[in-house]
Short mmCIF file of C-alpha atoms in Angstrom, two decimals:
data_model
loop_
_atom_site.label_atom_id
_atom_site.label_comp_id
_atom_site.label_asym_id
_atom_site.label_seq_id
_atom_site.Cartn_x
_atom_site.Cartn_y
_atom_site.Cartn_z
CA MET A 15 39.69 56.03 30.71
CA ASN A 16 40.18 53.38 28.03
CA ILE A 17 39.80 54.94 24.59
CA THR A 18 40.06 53.54 21.09
CA VAL A 19 40.91 55.83 18.19
CA ILE A 20 40.16 54.34 14.78
CA GLY A 21 42.46 55.83 12.15
CA THR A 22 45.98 57.20 12.67
CA GLY A 23 45.87 59.98 10.12
CA TYR A 24 46.18 63.61 11.07
CA VAL A 25 43.10 63.80 13.32
CA GLY A 26 43.44 60.34 14.82
CA LEU A 27 47.10 60.61 15.71
CA VAL A 28 46.83 64.07 17.26
CA THR A 29 43.69 63.07 19.18
CA GLY A 30 45.19 59.82 20.44
CA ALA A 31 48.45 61.44 21.51
CA CYS A 32 46.77 64.33 23.35
CA LEU A 33 44.30 62.05 25.15
CA ALA A 34 47.13 59.74 26.22
CA ASP A 35 49.09 62.76 27.46
CA ALA A 36 46.15 63.54 29.77
CA GLY A 37 46.56 60.10 31.39
CA ASN A 38 44.13 57.99 29.37
CA SER A 39 44.94 54.55 27.99
CA VAL A 40 44.64 54.98 24.22
CA PHE A 41 44.56 52.24 21.58
CA CYS A 42 45.15 53.59 18.06
CA LEU A 43 43.92 51.30 15.29
CA ASP A 44 44.84 51.42 11.62
CA VAL A 45 44.64 48.86 8.82
CA ASP A 46 47.90 50.15 7.30
CA GLU A 47 50.50 47.74 8.67
CA ARG A 48 53.45 49.81 7.47
CA LYS A 49 52.14 52.93 9.20
CA ILE A 50 51.56 51.03 12.44
CA ALA A 51 55.07 49.52 12.29
CA SER A 52 56.50 53.00 11.79
CA LEU A 53 54.49 54.47 14.66
CA ARG A 54 55.63 51.68 16.97
CA GLN A 55 59.19 52.79 16.22
CA GLY A 56 58.32 56.34 17.18
CA LYS A 57 58.31 57.63 13.61
CA ILE A 58 55.57 60.14 12.78
CA PRO A 59 54.11 60.00 9.23
CA ILE A 60 52.99 63.66 9.27
CA PHE A 61 54.66 66.97 10.06
CA GLU A 62 53.03 68.63 13.04
CA PRO A 63 55.09 70.77 15.43
CA GLY A 64 55.48 69.12 18.84
CA LEU A 65 53.63 65.91 18.01
CA GLU A 66 56.57 63.51 17.82
CA PRO A 67 57.79 63.90 21.43
CA ILE A 68 54.24 63.54 22.78
CA VAL A 69 53.75 60.30 20.82
CA GLN A 70 57.12 58.93 21.90
CA ARG A 71 56.65 59.92 25.55
CA ASN A 72 53.23 58.34 25.89
CA ALA A 73 54.13 55.23 23.93
CA ALA A 74 57.12 54.72 26.24
CA ALA A 75 54.85 55.20 29.27
CA GLY A 76 52.46 52.54 27.97
CA ARG A 77 49.52 54.91 27.63
CA LEU A 78 49.57 54.93 23.82
CA GLN A 79 49.63 51.81 21.67
CA PHE A 80 49.33 51.20 17.95
CA SER A 81 47.86 48.10 16.36
CA THR A 82 46.07 46.57 13.38
CA ASP A 83 44.09 44.20 15.65
CA VAL A 84 40.46 45.19 15.11
CA ALA A 85 38.96 42.88 17.74
CA ALA A 86 41.43 44.11 20.37
CA SER A 87 40.67 47.73 19.52
CA VAL A 88 36.93 47.24 20.03
CA ALA A 89 37.50 45.40 23.29
CA HIS A 90 39.81 48.11 24.63
CA GLY A 91 37.75 51.26 24.65
CA GLU A 92 34.34 51.99 26.09
CA LEU A 93 34.71 55.11 23.96
CA GLN A 94 35.35 54.43 20.25
CA LEU A 95 36.47 57.53 18.31
CA ILE A 96 36.13 57.21 14.54
CA ALA A 97 38.79 59.41 12.93
CA VAL A 98 39.18 57.88 9.49
CA GLY A 99 39.39 59.77 6.21
CA THR A 100 36.37 60.98 4.27
CA PRO A 101 37.92 61.80 0.88
CA PRO A 102 35.82 63.55 -1.76
CA GLY A 103 34.06 61.39 -4.29
CA GLU A 104 33.91 62.24 -7.99
CA ASP A 105 30.67 64.15 -7.44
CA GLY A 106 32.11 66.17 -4.53
CA SER A 107 30.32 64.20 -1.82
CA ALA A 108 32.24 62.79 1.15
CA ASP A 109 33.20 59.14 0.72
CA MET A 110 31.80 57.33 3.77
CA GLN A 111 33.18 53.84 3.13
CA TYR A 112 35.88 54.04 5.83
CA VAL A 113 33.53 55.45 8.46
CA LEU A 114 30.97 52.71 7.82
CA ALA A 115 33.69 50.04 7.72
CA ALA A 116 34.74 51.18 11.20
CA ALA A 117 31.12 50.98 12.35
CA ARG A 118 30.81 47.44 10.97
CA SER A 119 33.93 46.35 12.85
CA ILE A 120 32.56 47.77 16.11
CA GLY A 121 29.22 46.04 15.63
CA LYS A 122 30.92 42.77 14.75
CA HIS A 123 33.22 42.64 17.79
CA MET A 124 31.60 44.61 20.64
CA GLN A 125 30.68 42.67 23.76
CA SER A 126 29.69 45.53 26.07
CA TYR A 127 28.33 49.07 26.06
CA LYS A 128 30.16 51.46 23.72
CA VAL A 129 29.97 55.13 22.91
CA VAL A 130 30.82 55.56 19.24
CA ALA A 131 31.84 59.12 18.40
CA THR A 132 32.51 60.40 14.89
CA LYS A 133 35.41 62.84 14.87
CA SER A 134 35.78 62.64 11.09
CA THR A 135 34.12 65.45 9.13
CA VAL A 136 30.97 63.76 7.89
CA PRO A 137 27.71 64.77 6.17
CA VAL A 138 24.61 65.41 8.23
CA GLY A 139 22.88 62.11 8.87
CA THR A 140 26.08 60.05 9.17
CA ALA A 141 25.45 59.19 12.83
CA ASP A 142 22.16 57.59 11.79
CA LYS A 143 23.99 55.48 9.19
CA VAL A 144 26.63 54.48 11.74
CA LYS A 145 23.90 53.40 14.17
CA GLU A 146 22.10 51.41 11.46
CA THR A 147 25.36 49.72 10.47
CA ILE A 148 26.19 48.68 14.04
CA ASP A 149 22.59 47.50 14.62
CA LEU A 150 22.78 45.33 11.52
CA GLU A 151 26.00 43.66 12.69
CA LEU A 152 24.50 43.00 16.12
CA GLN A 153 21.40 41.48 14.50
CA LYS A 154 23.59 39.14 12.45
CA ARG A 155 24.91 37.58 15.63
CA ALA A 156 21.65 37.91 17.59
CA ALA A 157 23.36 40.13 20.15
CA ARG A 158 21.53 42.68 22.30
CA ILE A 159 24.11 45.22 23.48
CA ASP A 160 23.48 48.86 24.27
CA PHE A 161 25.50 51.54 22.51
CA SER A 162 25.30 55.24 21.67
CA VAL A 163 26.39 57.08 18.56
CA VAL A 164 27.39 60.73 18.99
CA SER A 165 28.99 63.46 16.93
CA ASN A 166 32.18 65.00 18.34
CA PRO A 167 33.76 66.89 15.44
CA GLU A 168 37.37 68.07 15.58
CA PHE A 169 38.48 71.67 15.07
CA LEU A 170 42.23 71.23 14.65
CA LYS A 171 44.33 73.59 12.54
CA GLU A 172 47.27 71.94 10.84
CA GLY A 173 50.42 73.45 12.29
CA ALA A 174 48.68 74.32 15.58
CA ALA A 175 46.80 71.10 16.30
CA LEU A 176 48.27 70.39 19.72
CA GLU A 177 47.38 73.84 21.02
CA ASP A 178 43.90 73.53 19.53
CA PHE A 179 43.31 70.18 21.23
CA MET A 180 44.83 71.07 24.60
CA ARG A 181 43.17 74.52 24.76
CA PRO A 182 40.05 74.26 22.61
CA ASP A 183 37.80 77.20 21.74
CA ARG A 184 34.85 74.86 22.08
CA VAL A 185 34.07 71.17 22.34
CA ILE A 186 31.00 70.21 20.32
CA ILE A 187 29.05 67.17 21.49
CA GLY A 188 26.06 66.09 19.46
CA ALA A 189 24.16 63.59 21.57
CA GLU A 190 20.81 62.82 23.21
CA ASP A 191 21.98 60.00 25.49
CA GLU A 192 22.88 61.30 28.99
CA ARG A 193 25.21 58.37 29.65
CA ALA A 194 27.21 59.19 26.52
CA ILE A 195 27.25 62.89 27.36
CA ALA A 196 28.57 62.15 30.85
CA LEU A 197 31.38 60.01 29.42
CA LEU A 198 32.44 62.74 27.00
CA ARG A 199 32.28 65.37 29.73
CA GLN A 200 34.66 63.21 31.75
CA LEU A 201 36.93 62.82 28.71
CA TYR A 202 37.27 66.55 28.08
CA ALA A 203 37.34 67.74 31.70
CA PRO A 204 41.18 68.11 31.74
CA PHE A 205 41.02 70.45 28.73
CA GLN A 206 38.55 73.00 30.09
CA ARG A 207 39.55 73.63 33.67
CA ASN A 208 39.37 77.44 33.55
CA ARG A 209 35.94 77.67 31.89
CA GLU A 210 33.18 75.57 30.35
CA ARG A 211 33.89 74.91 26.67
CA ILE A 212 31.45 72.08 25.99
CA LEU A 213 28.42 72.80 23.83
CA ILE A 214 25.74 70.10 23.84
CA MET A 215 23.44 69.96 20.83
CA SER A 216 21.59 67.52 18.62
CA VAL A 217 23.64 65.07 16.58
CA ARG A 218 22.64 66.62 13.26
CA SER A 219 23.39 70.13 14.47
CA ALA A 220 26.87 69.00 15.54
CA GLU A 221 27.50 67.41 12.14
CA LEU A 222 26.41 70.59 10.38
CA THR A 223 28.39 72.84 12.74
CA LYS A 224 31.69 71.38 11.57
CA TYR A 225 30.90 71.91 7.90
CA ALA A 226 29.45 75.36 8.52
CA ALA A 227 32.55 76.48 10.44
CA ASN A 228 34.93 75.51 7.65
CA ALA A 229 32.61 76.93 5.02
CA MET A 230 32.43 80.28 6.84
CA LEU A 231 36.24 80.52 7.04
CA ALA A 232 36.58 79.59 3.37
CA THR A 233 34.00 82.25 2.51
CA ARG A 234 36.01 84.96 4.28
CA ILE A 235 39.12 83.99 2.34
CA SER A 236 37.40 84.01 -1.05
CA PHE A 237 35.66 87.29 -0.23
CA MET A 238 38.98 88.97 0.60
CA ASN A 239 40.54 87.57 -2.57
CA GLU A 240 37.76 89.11 -4.63
CA ILE A 241 38.23 92.44 -2.81
CA ALA A 242 41.98 92.18 -3.42
CA ASN A 243 41.49 91.70 -7.15
CA MET A 244 39.12 94.65 -7.24
CA ALA A 245 41.53 96.79 -5.18
CA GLU A 246 44.29 96.04 -7.64
CA ALA A 247 42.09 97.04 -10.56
CA ILE A 248 41.09 100.41 -9.08
CA GLY A 249 44.33 101.41 -7.35
CA ALA A 250 43.37 100.62 -3.75
CA ASP A 251 45.41 98.52 -1.29
CA VAL A 252 43.79 95.40 0.18
CA GLU A 253 46.01 95.52 3.26
CA GLU A 254 44.64 98.95 4.14
CA VAL A 255 41.12 97.68 3.45
CA ARG A 256 41.77 94.63 5.67
CA ARG A 257 42.77 96.82 8.59
CA GLY A 258 39.78 99.08 8.03
CA ILE A 259 37.15 96.35 8.05
CA GLY A 260 38.93 94.18 10.61
CA ALA A 261 38.68 96.99 13.17
CA ASP A 262 34.93 96.41 13.20
CA PRO A 263 34.43 93.96 16.12
CA ARG A 264 31.56 92.34 14.23
CA ILE A 265 34.09 91.29 11.56
CA GLY A 266 37.48 90.97 13.29
CA TYR A 267 40.88 90.37 11.70
CA GLN A 268 40.98 86.59 11.42
CA PHE A 269 40.91 84.99 7.97
CA LEU A 270 40.93 88.32 6.17
CA TYR A 271 44.22 87.85 4.35
CA ALA A 272 44.20 87.93 0.57
CA GLY A 273 46.43 85.46 -1.23
CA ALA A 274 46.70 82.73 -3.80
CA GLY A 275 43.70 80.72 -2.65
CA PHE A 276 43.01 78.19 0.10
CA GLY A 277 43.94 74.52 0.00
CA GLY A 278 44.55 71.62 2.34
CA SER A 279 42.58 68.57 3.33
CA CYS A 280 39.59 70.41 4.80
CA PHE A 281 38.31 73.61 3.21
CA PRO A 282 38.14 72.53 -0.47
CA LYS A 283 36.72 69.11 0.39
CA ASP A 284 34.24 70.39 2.94
CA VAL A 285 32.93 73.20 0.75
CA LYS A 286 32.27 70.67 -2.03
CA ALA A 287 30.65 68.18 0.34
CA LEU A 288 28.41 70.79 1.96
CA CYS A 289 27.30 72.05 -1.45
CA LYS A 290 26.51 68.48 -2.46
CA SER A 291 24.54 67.77 0.73
CA ALA A 292 22.60 71.01 0.39
CA ALA A 293 21.70 70.26 -3.22
CA GLU A 294 20.47 66.81 -2.22
CA ALA A 295 18.31 68.44 0.46
CA GLY A 296 16.80 70.78 -2.12
CA GLN A 297 18.51 73.86 -0.64
CA PRO A 298 21.46 74.75 -2.91
CA LEU A 299 24.08 77.01 -1.30
CA HIS A 300 24.70 79.66 -3.94
CA VAL A 301 27.19 81.62 -1.84
CA LEU A 302 29.36 78.54 -1.25
CA ALA A 303 29.29 77.64 -4.94
CA ALA A 304 30.76 81.09 -5.61
CA VAL A 305 33.35 80.59 -2.85
CA GLU A 306 34.62 77.48 -4.60
CA GLU A 307 34.60 79.15 -8.02
CA VAL A 308 36.52 82.18 -6.74
CA ASN A 309 39.08 79.98 -5.00
CA GLU A 310 39.82 77.91 -8.08
CA ALA A 311 40.30 81.08 -10.13
CA GLN A 312 42.51 82.66 -7.46
CA LYS A 313 45.01 79.82 -7.65
CA HIS A 314 45.82 80.94 -11.22
CA VAL A 315 46.36 84.62 -10.37
CA LEU A 316 50.07 84.39 -9.54
CA GLY A 317 50.84 82.44 -12.69
CA LYS A 318 49.04 85.09 -14.74
CA LYS A 319 51.13 87.81 -13.10
CA ILE A 320 54.33 85.96 -13.93
CA ARG A 321 53.36 85.45 -17.58
CA LYS A 322 52.25 89.07 -17.91
CA ARG A 323 55.68 90.24 -16.77
CA LEU A 324 57.92 87.60 -18.37
CA GLY A 325 55.84 86.72 -21.45
CA ASP A 326 53.21 84.13 -22.29
CA SER A 327 55.94 81.71 -23.28
CA LEU A 328 58.25 80.94 -20.38
CA ALA A 329 60.48 78.61 -22.39
CA GLY A 330 64.04 79.01 -21.18
CA LYS A 331 62.91 80.73 -17.99
CA CYS A 332 63.50 79.41 -14.47
CA ILE A 333 61.25 80.41 -11.57
CA ALA A 334 62.38 80.02 -7.95
CA LEU A 335 59.45 78.89 -5.83
CA TRP A 336 59.40 79.34 -2.07
CA GLY A 337 56.79 77.10 -0.51
CA LEU A 338 54.91 73.97 -1.53
CA ALA A 339 52.65 73.11 1.42
CA PHE A 340 49.17 74.62 1.40
CA LYS A 341 50.16 76.69 4.44
CA ALA A 342 53.05 77.07 6.87
CA ASN A 343 53.89 74.54 9.62
CA THR A 344 52.67 71.50 7.72
CA ASP A 345 53.89 69.21 4.95
CA ASP A 346 50.38 68.81 3.55
CA MET A 347 50.22 69.61 -0.17
CA ARG A 348 46.64 68.52 -0.78
CA GLU A 349 44.83 71.10 -2.94
CA ALA A 350 47.78 73.49 -2.42
CA ALA A 351 47.98 76.65 -4.53
CA SER A 352 51.56 75.64 -5.37
CA LEU A 353 50.29 72.69 -7.42
CA VAL A 354 48.25 74.97 -9.68
CA LEU A 355 51.09 77.48 -10.01
CA ILE A 356 53.59 74.75 -10.91
CA SER A 357 51.18 73.34 -13.49
CA ASP A 358 50.61 76.79 -15.02
CA LEU A 359 54.33 77.60 -15.17
CA ALA A 360 55.29 74.21 -16.59
CA ALA A 361 52.56 74.47 -19.22
CA ALA A 362 54.09 77.79 -20.31
CA GLY A 363 57.50 76.12 -20.66
CA ALA A 364 59.19 77.25 -17.43
CA ARG A 365 61.51 75.29 -15.19
CA ILE A 366 60.88 75.52 -11.45
CA ARG A 367 63.33 75.25 -8.57
CA ALA A 368 61.24 74.81 -5.43
CA TYR A 369 61.95 74.73 -1.72
CA ASP A 370 59.73 74.04 1.28
CA PRO A 371 60.96 73.55 4.87
CA ALA A 372 58.68 70.55 5.47
CA ALA A 373 57.05 69.39 2.23
CA GLY A 374 60.19 68.61 0.22
CA ALA A 375 60.01 64.83 0.66
CA GLU A 376 56.32 64.74 -0.26
CA ALA A 377 56.98 66.96 -3.29
CA ARG A 378 59.78 64.71 -4.54
CA LYS A 379 57.39 61.76 -4.57
CA LEU A 380 54.68 63.82 -6.21
CA PHE A 381 56.91 65.27 -8.95
CA GLU A 382 59.19 62.27 -9.39
CA LYS A 383 58.46 62.02 -13.12
CA ASN A 384 58.08 65.75 -13.78
CA LYS A 385 61.19 67.07 -15.53
CA SER A 386 60.05 70.69 -15.16
CA ILE A 387 60.55 70.92 -11.41
CA GLU A 388 63.51 70.37 -9.12
CA ILE A 389 63.05 70.23 -5.34
CA VAL A 390 66.04 71.75 -3.56
CA GLU A 391 67.24 71.84 0.04
CA SER A 392 67.19 75.55 0.87
CA ALA A 393 65.62 78.86 -0.05
CA ALA A 394 68.99 80.07 -1.33
CA ALA A 395 69.42 77.00 -3.53
CA ALA A 396 66.06 77.69 -5.17
CA LEU A 397 67.40 81.05 -6.37
CA GLU A 398 70.35 79.56 -8.26
CA GLY A 399 69.92 80.31 -11.96
CA ALA A 400 66.40 81.69 -11.44
CA ASP A 401 64.92 84.52 -13.47
CA ALA A 402 62.41 85.53 -10.77
CA LEU A 403 61.08 84.47 -7.37
CA ALA A 404 57.53 83.38 -6.50
CA VAL A 405 56.42 82.97 -2.88
CA ILE A 406 53.38 80.76 -2.31
CA THR A 407 53.57 79.62 1.36
CA GLU A 408 53.92 81.93 4.36
CA TRP A 409 56.72 80.08 6.19
CA GLN A 410 58.42 82.11 8.91
CA GLU A 411 61.84 81.84 7.26
CA PHE A 412 60.49 83.58 4.15
CA ARG A 413 59.16 86.63 6.02
CA SER A 414 62.40 88.58 6.48
CA PRO A 415 64.94 87.33 3.94
CA ASP A 416 68.19 88.92 2.79
CA PHE A 417 66.83 90.95 -0.11
CA ALA A 418 70.30 92.00 -1.28
CA ALA A 419 71.29 88.34 -1.63
CA ILE A 420 68.05 87.58 -3.47
CA LYS A 421 68.60 90.44 -5.88
CA ALA A 422 72.19 89.34 -6.55
CA LYS A 423 71.04 85.86 -7.59
CA LEU A 424 67.96 86.66 -9.67
CA LYS A 425 68.40 87.50 -13.34
CA ILE A 426 65.42 89.84 -13.07
CA PRO A 427 64.81 91.52 -9.67
CA ALA A 428 61.18 90.46 -9.57
CA ILE A 429 59.26 88.91 -6.67
CA PHE A 430 55.76 87.51 -7.16
CA ASP A 431 54.23 87.26 -3.70
CA GLY A 432 51.17 85.03 -3.32
CA ARG A 433 50.91 85.70 0.43
CA ASN A 434 51.62 89.46 0.67
CA LEU A 435 54.55 88.92 3.02
CA TYR A 436 56.54 92.02 2.13
CA ASP A 437 56.25 95.79 2.30
CA PRO A 438 55.92 97.19 -1.24
CA LYS A 439 57.80 100.36 -0.26
CA VAL A 440 60.77 98.41 1.14
CA LEU A 441 61.08 96.27 -1.98
CA ARG A 442 60.74 99.28 -4.26
CA GLU A 443 63.56 101.03 -2.39
CA GLN A 444 65.73 97.95 -2.81
CA GLY A 445 65.20 97.97 -6.55
CA PHE A 446 62.74 95.10 -6.89
CA GLU A 447 59.74 94.76 -9.12
CA TYR A 448 57.13 93.54 -6.66
CA PHE A 449 53.92 91.74 -7.62
CA PRO A 450 51.72 90.98 -4.58
CA ILE A 451 47.98 90.24 -4.42
CA GLY A 452 45.81 93.36 -4.24
CA ARG A 453 48.52 95.69 -2.91
CA ARG A 454 49.27 99.13 -4.30
CA THR A 455 52.85 99.02 -5.62
#
């Protein structure tokens, strides 16, 4: 099948590469000439385990091409997948300018039937706006060409995106047109051979499903963070509580980990956008408003613990920081808890020596003019001259470190753990002061 993917960001690149790997001919379009030039050389602009060899293999085989040629991209694919960014506006709503620009380009250049599918996370009603935009462009050139607009939201986890795409939990298709549904069934057939994973629903239900899924996961995280803070105040242990409630099959264990707050390109943005959409519809989401409020407060918890132990003024103090990305297996620092912690520590006068296995290059650009933070090349290097250690990202290499070596380098044997990676008893036996989130120490 000939497929066009509009946008070569995280969703677009993973989608294009995986569809090409299934044998399709995929045309990836982006207006960023530098990014396209880099992709043509086999260089991947994002960190995603396993993605680079799939892109290189399919590009070499001729199944995956990258271009800035809009007209060629529209001509190529009967199926046009819109996977552009929808960044948050100042009021929290999703910015739809790139989605509608893609729709205008399709309407301007299409010469035959197209199925236009939005994979970007978009507010309910976006498909209607995309259809109106394409219709307007066709009217401008007095063209009468059939097309369908459907919703086909992505459910990719950063760090596990290839597995999520190749073996999806579900494939949501929001459509009323049988011809479009048949085309999408054909597209996803290779990814659901052992059982049916496709769920057909109305376009608006599909658009809402994506937002509701992310909002539910964000709610679980904020709920556990509130329980963790309460557990700490009354002498309970949130890890024991997690196991106790997770054993209930109605609840389960997923997304029940307390920590320093959620970040990334999805949860914070989508919670804000869903709250905004609900308010505009006259149905404010009070629970989600609290989820956002709790999350913002939680990002300050680790900094408060550090100042409580080392003093409100951290002038002359150096904090080793393990982790910068919002979670492991990605270099994405958008809305990361590390950014809030670094800001809090720097405001109190501290210096920070930070290390992240993947996000170092991004962090150097971000903190280029910040004299308070130094990005180093290893976890051990971050400990040099440090008074204490803070852990903010749950990378595998941080899970079982050499505690004796850590203790030998720190001026104060104190670990502030924003992801509850360690056993309080083990650290106590090794002579550490241990400050996790909601654990009994």
